[in-house]
Amino acid sequence: MKDNSEGKVFGYHLLVRPRGLLLKELEETVKVLAEEYDGPLFEPHVTLLSSMPFEDETLLIEKTAALAEESKALQLTFGEIGMQDAYFRTLFLRVELSEDLAKLRARAEQVFDMENTDAFMPHLSLLYGNYPQTKKVATAALITAYKGVSFDVDSILLYKTDGEPTTWRTIQEFKLPS
């Protein structure tokens, strides 16, 4: 399902995320913003494929494993801060759409029979919720440290995303070959 104003999604998602110190910094940013806005906590991530059809979880694991095995580790770079009037994209870091990321997304769509599902806008959300534009603009102006920061992606995570962000859980992590 797509973003909605209630802050719930259902199904499975493929995610990638930074590691190490950058992940810790992003987690702290999400925590501070969630506290400031009284919003939900969630693990920082970049969604590779969303709202995958409900299938047998074993089959989803097999398909994700196959995708990971034929893919390779990649590097992603943050761009500008973005914001939308959408619960799950209220305030986010754009991720530059590299050739490697575009290929990984296209292959994921093929593997899961979800080709041409929607426009791919890679991003890492920093805040979920519905807030006034003026407040988001003021907050975005304070978040500049991430622009141009690159990070390595060495795995794909299969997530079950039923309900609110606090109930989402990792099914399995799949390493990408170097």
PDB file of C-alpha atoms in Angstrom:
ATOM      1  CA  MET A   1       0.000   0.000   0.000  1.00  0.00           C
ATOM      2  CA  LYS A   2       1.028   3.580  -0.467  1.00  0.00           C
ATOM      3  CA  ASP A   3       1.678   6.209   2.184  1.00  0.00           C
ATOM      4  CA  ASN A   4      -1.395   7.293   4.057  1.00  0.00           C
ATOM      5  CA  SER A   5      -2.274   9.853   6.668  1.00  0.00           C
ATOM      6  CA  GLU A   6      -2.758   7.186   9.323  1.00  0.00           C
ATOM      7  CA  GLY A   7       0.905   6.157   9.294  1.00  0.00           C
ATOM      8  CA  LYS A   8       0.342   2.506   8.500  1.00  0.00           C
ATOM      9  CA  VAL A   9       1.478   0.314   5.627  1.00  0.00           C
ATOM     10  CA  PHE A  10       1.000  -3.379   4.993  1.00  0.00           C
ATOM     11  CA  GLY A  11       3.038  -6.003   3.218  1.00  0.00           C
ATOM     12  CA  TYR A  12       6.751  -6.449   2.696  1.00  0.00           C
ATOM     13  CA  HIS A  13       9.472  -4.003   1.680  1.00  0.00           C
ATOM     14  CA  LEU A  14      13.059  -4.299   0.471  1.00  0.00           C
ATOM     15  CA  LEU A  15      15.324  -1.815   2.230  1.00  0.00           C
ATOM     16  CA  VAL A  16      18.961  -0.797   2.249  1.00  0.00           C
ATOM     17  CA  ARG A  17      20.680   1.343   4.868  1.00  0.00           C
ATOM     18  CA  PRO A  18      23.962   2.906   5.864  1.00  0.00           C
ATOM     19  CA  ARG A  19      26.178   1.208   8.424  1.00  0.00           C
ATOM     20  CA  GLY A  20      28.391   2.190  11.317  1.00  0.00           C
ATOM     21  CA  LEU A  21      28.785   5.741  12.542  1.00  0.00           C
ATOM     22  CA  LEU A  22      26.583   7.244   9.811  1.00  0.00           C
ATOM     23  CA  LEU A  23      23.715   4.933  10.781  1.00  0.00           C
ATOM     24  CA  LYS A  24      24.138   5.926  14.447  1.00  0.00           C
ATOM     25  CA  GLU A  25      24.082   9.629  13.511  1.00  0.00           C
ATOM     26  CA  LEU A  26      20.954   9.154  11.397  1.00  0.00           C
ATOM     27  CA  GLU A  27      19.274   7.193  14.189  1.00  0.00           C
ATOM     28  CA  GLU A  28      19.992  10.076  16.563  1.00  0.00           C
ATOM     29  CA  THR A  29      18.604  12.600  14.050  1.00  0.00           C
ATOM     30  CA  VAL A  30      15.413  10.544  13.665  1.00  0.00           C
ATOM     31  CA  LYS A  31      15.121  10.265  17.461  1.00  0.00           C
ATOM     32  CA  VAL A  32      15.568  14.010  18.040  1.00  0.00           C
ATOM     33  CA  LEU A  33      13.038  14.887  15.318  1.00  0.00           C
ATOM     34  CA  ALA A  34      10.544  12.289  16.581  1.00  0.00           C
ATOM     35  CA  GLU A  35      10.799  13.762  20.065  1.00  0.00           C
ATOM     36  CA  GLU A  36      10.519  17.356  18.817  1.00  0.00           C
ATOM     37  CA  TYR A  37       7.487  16.594  16.627  1.00  0.00           C
ATOM     38  CA  ASP A  38       5.996  13.836  18.810  1.00  0.00           C
ATOM     39  CA  GLY A  39       6.381  11.510  15.832  1.00  0.00           C
ATOM     40  CA  PRO A  40       7.132   7.787  15.545  1.00  0.00           C
ATOM     41  CA  LEU A  41      10.582   6.254  15.861  1.00  0.00           C
ATOM     42  CA  PHE A  42      11.814   4.136  12.951  1.00  0.00           C
ATOM     43  CA  GLU A  43      15.058   2.741  11.632  1.00  0.00           C
ATOM     44  CA  PRO A  44      16.657   4.962   8.952  1.00  0.00           C
ATOM     45  CA  HIS A  45      16.574   3.247   5.575  1.00  0.00           C
ATOM     46  CA  VAL A  46      16.258   3.695   1.834  1.00  0.00           C
ATOM     47  CA  THR A  47      13.322   1.776   0.366  1.00  0.00           C
ATOM     48  CA  LEU A  48      14.320  -0.242  -2.669  1.00  0.00           C
ATOM     49  CA  LEU A  49      10.901  -1.768  -3.315  1.00  0.00           C
ATOM     50  CA  SER A  50       7.695  -1.131  -1.395  1.00  0.00           C
ATOM     51  CA  SER A  51       4.419  -2.872  -0.768  1.00  0.00           C
ATOM     52  CA  MET A  52       5.429  -6.172  -2.270  1.00  0.00           C
ATOM     53  CA  PRO A  53       2.480  -8.518  -2.788  1.00  0.00           C
ATOM     54  CA  PHE A  54       1.488 -10.785   0.040  1.00  0.00           C
ATOM     55  CA  GLU A  55       3.061 -14.087  -0.776  1.00  0.00           C
ATOM     56  CA  ASP A  56       4.421 -17.003   1.115  1.00  0.00           C
ATOM     57  CA  GLU A  57       7.201 -15.545   3.266  1.00  0.00           C
ATOM     58  CA  THR A  58       9.493 -18.428   2.332  1.00  0.00           C
ATOM     59  CA  LEU A  59       9.109 -17.499  -1.335  1.00  0.00           C
ATOM     60  CA  LEU A  60       9.874 -13.846  -0.569  1.00  0.00           C
ATOM     61  CA  ILE A  61      13.039 -14.924   1.256  1.00  0.00           C
ATOM     62  CA  GLU A  62      14.080 -17.104  -1.695  1.00  0.00           C
ATOM     63  CA  LYS A  63      13.471 -14.297  -4.197  1.00  0.00           C
ATOM     64  CA  THR A  64      15.368 -11.762  -2.072  1.00  0.00           C
ATOM     65  CA  ALA A  65      18.277 -14.186  -1.676  1.00  0.00           C
ATOM     66  CA  ALA A  66      18.405 -14.665  -5.451  1.00  0.00           C
ATOM     67  CA  LEU A  67      18.309 -10.894  -6.018  1.00  0.00           C
ATOM     68  CA  ALA A  68      21.152 -10.346  -3.560  1.00  0.00           C
ATOM     69  CA  GLU A  69      23.285 -13.135  -5.029  1.00  0.00           C
ATOM     70  CA  GLU A  70      23.140 -11.660  -8.528  1.00  0.00           C
ATOM     71  CA  SER A  71      23.647  -8.061  -7.379  1.00  0.00           C
ATOM     72  CA  LYS A  72      26.676  -6.256  -6.019  1.00  0.00           C
ATOM     73  CA  ALA A  73      27.535  -3.862  -3.228  1.00  0.00           C
ATOM     74  CA  LEU A  74      27.074  -0.224  -4.181  1.00  0.00           C
ATOM     75  CA  GLN A  75      27.695   3.278  -2.945  1.00  0.00           C
ATOM     76  CA  LEU A  76      24.924   5.820  -2.432  1.00  0.00           C
ATOM     77  CA  THR A  77      25.180   9.579  -1.955  1.00  0.00           C
ATOM     78  CA  PHE A  78      22.793  11.934  -0.187  1.00  0.00           C
ATOM     79  CA  GLY A  79      21.531  14.976  -2.016  1.00  0.00           C
ATOM     80  CA  GLU A  80      19.253  17.800  -0.892  1.00  0.00           C
ATOM     81  CA  ILE A  81      16.700  17.739   1.904  1.00  0.00           C
ATOM     82  CA  GLY A  82      13.189  17.144   0.623  1.00  0.00           C
ATOM     83  CA  MET A  83       9.713  17.345   2.076  1.00  0.00           C
ATOM     84  CA  GLN A  84       6.241  16.390   0.964  1.00  0.00           C
ATOM     85  CA  ASP A  85       2.756  16.381   2.381  1.00  0.00           C
ATOM     86  CA  ALA A  86       2.860  12.610   2.717  1.00  0.00           C
ATOM     87  CA  TYR A  87       3.108  10.820   6.050  1.00  0.00           C
ATOM     88  CA  PHE A  88       6.165   8.737   5.140  1.00  0.00           C
ATOM     89  CA  ARG A  89       7.899  11.495   3.173  1.00  0.00           C
ATOM     90  CA  THR A  90       7.349  14.463   5.417  1.00  0.00           C
ATOM     91  CA  LEU A  91      11.085  15.271   5.748  1.00  0.00           C
ATOM     92  CA  PHE A  92      13.803  13.260   4.018  1.00  0.00           C
ATOM     93  CA  LEU A  93      17.262  13.162   2.466  1.00  0.00           C
ATOM     94  CA  ARG A  94      17.211  12.606  -1.287  1.00  0.00           C
ATOM     95  CA  VAL A  95      19.517   9.840  -2.502  1.00  0.00           C
ATOM     96  CA  GLU A  96      21.177  10.355  -5.866  1.00  0.00           C
ATOM     97  CA  LEU A  97      19.909   7.826  -8.391  1.00  0.00           C
ATOM     98  CA  SER A  98      23.140   6.193  -9.537  1.00  0.00           C
ATOM     99  CA  GLU A  99      23.267   3.733 -12.405  1.00  0.00           C
ATOM    100  CA  ASP A 100      23.934   0.881  -9.946  1.00  0.00           C
ATOM    101  CA  LEU A 101      20.937   1.827  -7.785  1.00  0.00           C
ATOM    102  CA  ALA A 102      18.665   2.130 -10.833  1.00  0.00           C
ATOM    103  CA  LYS A 103      19.779  -1.320 -12.030  1.00  0.00           C
ATOM    104  CA  LEU A 104      19.184  -2.836  -8.596  1.00  0.00           C
ATOM    105  CA  ARG A 105      15.695  -1.316  -8.420  1.00  0.00           C
ATOM    106  CA  ALA A 106      14.838  -2.497 -11.945  1.00  0.00           C
ATOM    107  CA  ARG A 107      16.045  -6.014 -11.199  1.00  0.00           C
ATOM    108  CA  ALA A 108      14.078  -6.085  -7.921  1.00  0.00           C
ATOM    109  CA  GLU A 109      10.933  -5.115  -9.833  1.00  0.00           C
ATOM    110  CA  GLN A 110      11.545  -8.001 -12.257  1.00  0.00           C
ATOM    111  CA  VAL A 111      12.250 -10.560  -9.529  1.00  0.00           C
ATOM    112  CA  PHE A 112       9.069  -9.646  -7.658  1.00  0.00           C
ATOM    113  CA  ASP A 113       6.908  -9.135 -10.783  1.00  0.00           C
ATOM    114  CA  MET A 114       6.355  -5.471  -9.923  1.00  0.00           C
ATOM    115  CA  GLU A 115       7.752  -3.797 -13.028  1.00  0.00           C
ATOM    116  CA  ASN A 116       6.765  -0.184 -13.622  1.00  0.00           C
ATOM    117  CA  THR A 117       4.947   0.005 -10.291  1.00  0.00           C
ATOM    118  CA  ASP A 118       5.661   3.658  -9.535  1.00  0.00           C
ATOM    119  CA  ALA A 119       8.255   6.337 -10.017  1.00  0.00           C
ATOM    120  CA  PHE A 120      11.367   5.570  -7.989  1.00  0.00           C
ATOM    121  CA  MET A 121      12.501   8.462  -5.817  1.00  0.00           C
ATOM    122  CA  PRO A 122      15.229   7.097  -3.562  1.00  0.00           C
ATOM    123  CA  HIS A 123      15.325   8.825  -0.200  1.00  0.00           C
ATOM    124  CA  LEU A 124      15.996   8.312   3.488  1.00  0.00           C
ATOM    125  CA  SER A 125      13.217   9.677   5.678  1.00  0.00           C
ATOM    126  CA  LEU A 126      14.137  11.587   8.808  1.00  0.00           C
ATOM    127  CA  LEU A 127      10.607  12.272  10.059  1.00  0.00           C
ATOM    128  CA  TYR A 128       7.209  10.650   9.596  1.00  0.00           C
ATOM    129  CA  GLY A 129       3.933  12.446  10.177  1.00  0.00           C
ATOM    130  CA  ASN A 130       1.713  15.279   9.038  1.00  0.00           C
ATOM    131  CA  TYR A 131       3.063  18.691  10.035  1.00  0.00           C
ATOM    132  CA  PRO A 132       2.714  22.304   8.889  1.00  0.00           C
ATOM    133  CA  GLN A 133       4.931  23.230   5.955  1.00  0.00           C
ATOM    134  CA  THR A 134       6.419  26.227   7.794  1.00  0.00           C
ATOM    135  CA  LYS A 135       7.672  24.034  10.618  1.00  0.00           C
ATOM    136  CA  LYS A 136       9.176  21.507   8.198  1.00  0.00           C
ATOM    137  CA  VAL A 137      10.947  24.257   6.247  1.00  0.00           C
ATOM    138  CA  ALA A 138      12.472  25.647   9.451  1.00  0.00           C
ATOM    139  CA  THR A 139      13.675  22.190  10.499  1.00  0.00           C
ATOM    140  CA  ALA A 140      15.050  21.370   7.022  1.00  0.00           C
ATOM    141  CA  ALA A 141      17.168  24.516   7.126  1.00  0.00           C
ATOM    142  CA  LEU A 142      18.954  23.108  10.193  1.00  0.00           C
ATOM    143  CA  ILE A 143      19.781  19.746   8.580  1.00  0.00           C
ATOM    144  CA  THR A 144      22.626  20.342   6.152  1.00  0.00           C
ATOM    145  CA  ALA A 145      25.386  18.004   7.327  1.00  0.00           C
ATOM    146  CA  TYR A 146      24.346  15.051   5.174  1.00  0.00           C
ATOM    147  CA  LYS A 147      24.363  16.625   1.714  1.00  0.00           C
ATOM    148  CA  GLY A 148      27.069  14.974  -0.400  1.00  0.00           C
ATOM    149  CA  VAL A 149      27.767  12.245   2.166  1.00  0.00           C
ATOM    150  CA  SER A 150      28.317   8.852   0.539  1.00  0.00           C
ATOM    151  CA  PHE A 151      27.890   5.451   2.115  1.00  0.00           C
ATOM    152  CA  ASP A 152      28.342   1.840   1.140  1.00  0.00           C
ATOM    153  CA  VAL A 153      25.420  -0.554   0.862  1.00  0.00           C
ATOM    154  CA  ASP A 154      26.447  -4.165   1.372  1.00  0.00           C
ATOM    155  CA  SER A 155      23.104  -5.833   2.061  1.00  0.00           C
ATOM    156  CA  ILE A 156      19.383  -5.863   1.309  1.00  0.00           C
ATOM    157  CA  LEU A 157      16.880  -6.241   4.114  1.00  0.00           C
ATOM    158  CA  LEU A 158      13.514  -7.926   3.707  1.00  0.00           C
ATOM    159  CA  TYR A 159      11.081  -6.202   6.073  1.00  0.00           C
ATOM    160  CA  LYS A 160       7.540  -7.034   7.091  1.00  0.00           C
ATOM    161  CA  THR A 161       5.807  -3.681   7.367  1.00  0.00           C
ATOM    162  CA  ASP A 162       2.408  -4.408   8.815  1.00  0.00           C
ATOM    163  CA  GLY A 163       0.971  -1.485  10.709  1.00  0.00           C
ATOM    164  CA  GLU A 164       2.806   1.446  12.259  1.00  0.00           C
ATOM    165  CA  PRO A 165       6.602   1.900  11.972  1.00  0.00           C
ATOM    166  CA  THR A 166       7.170   0.686  15.541  1.00  0.00           C
ATOM    167  CA  THR A 167       5.789  -2.739  14.570  1.00  0.00           C
ATOM    168  CA  TRP A 168       7.882  -3.237  11.427  1.00  0.00           C
ATOM    169  CA  ARG A 169      10.440  -6.032  11.655  1.00  0.00           C
ATOM    170  CA  THR A 170      13.363  -7.455   9.749  1.00  0.00           C
ATOM    171  CA  ILE A 171      12.637 -10.865   8.259  1.00  0.00           C
ATOM    172  CA  GLN A 172      16.194 -11.421   6.988  1.00  0.00           C
ATOM    173  CA  GLU A 173      19.283  -9.540   5.822  1.00  0.00           C
ATOM    174  CA  PHE A 174      20.998 -10.629   2.603  1.00  0.00           C
ATOM    175  CA  LYS A 175      24.638  -9.720   1.935  1.00  0.00           C
ATOM    176  CA  LEU A 176      25.578  -8.301  -1.453  1.00  0.00           C
ATOM    177  CA  PRO A 177      28.774  -9.577  -3.103  1.00  0.00           C
ATOM    178  CA  SER A 178      31.579  -7.004  -3.259  1.00  0.00           C
TER     179      SER A 178
END
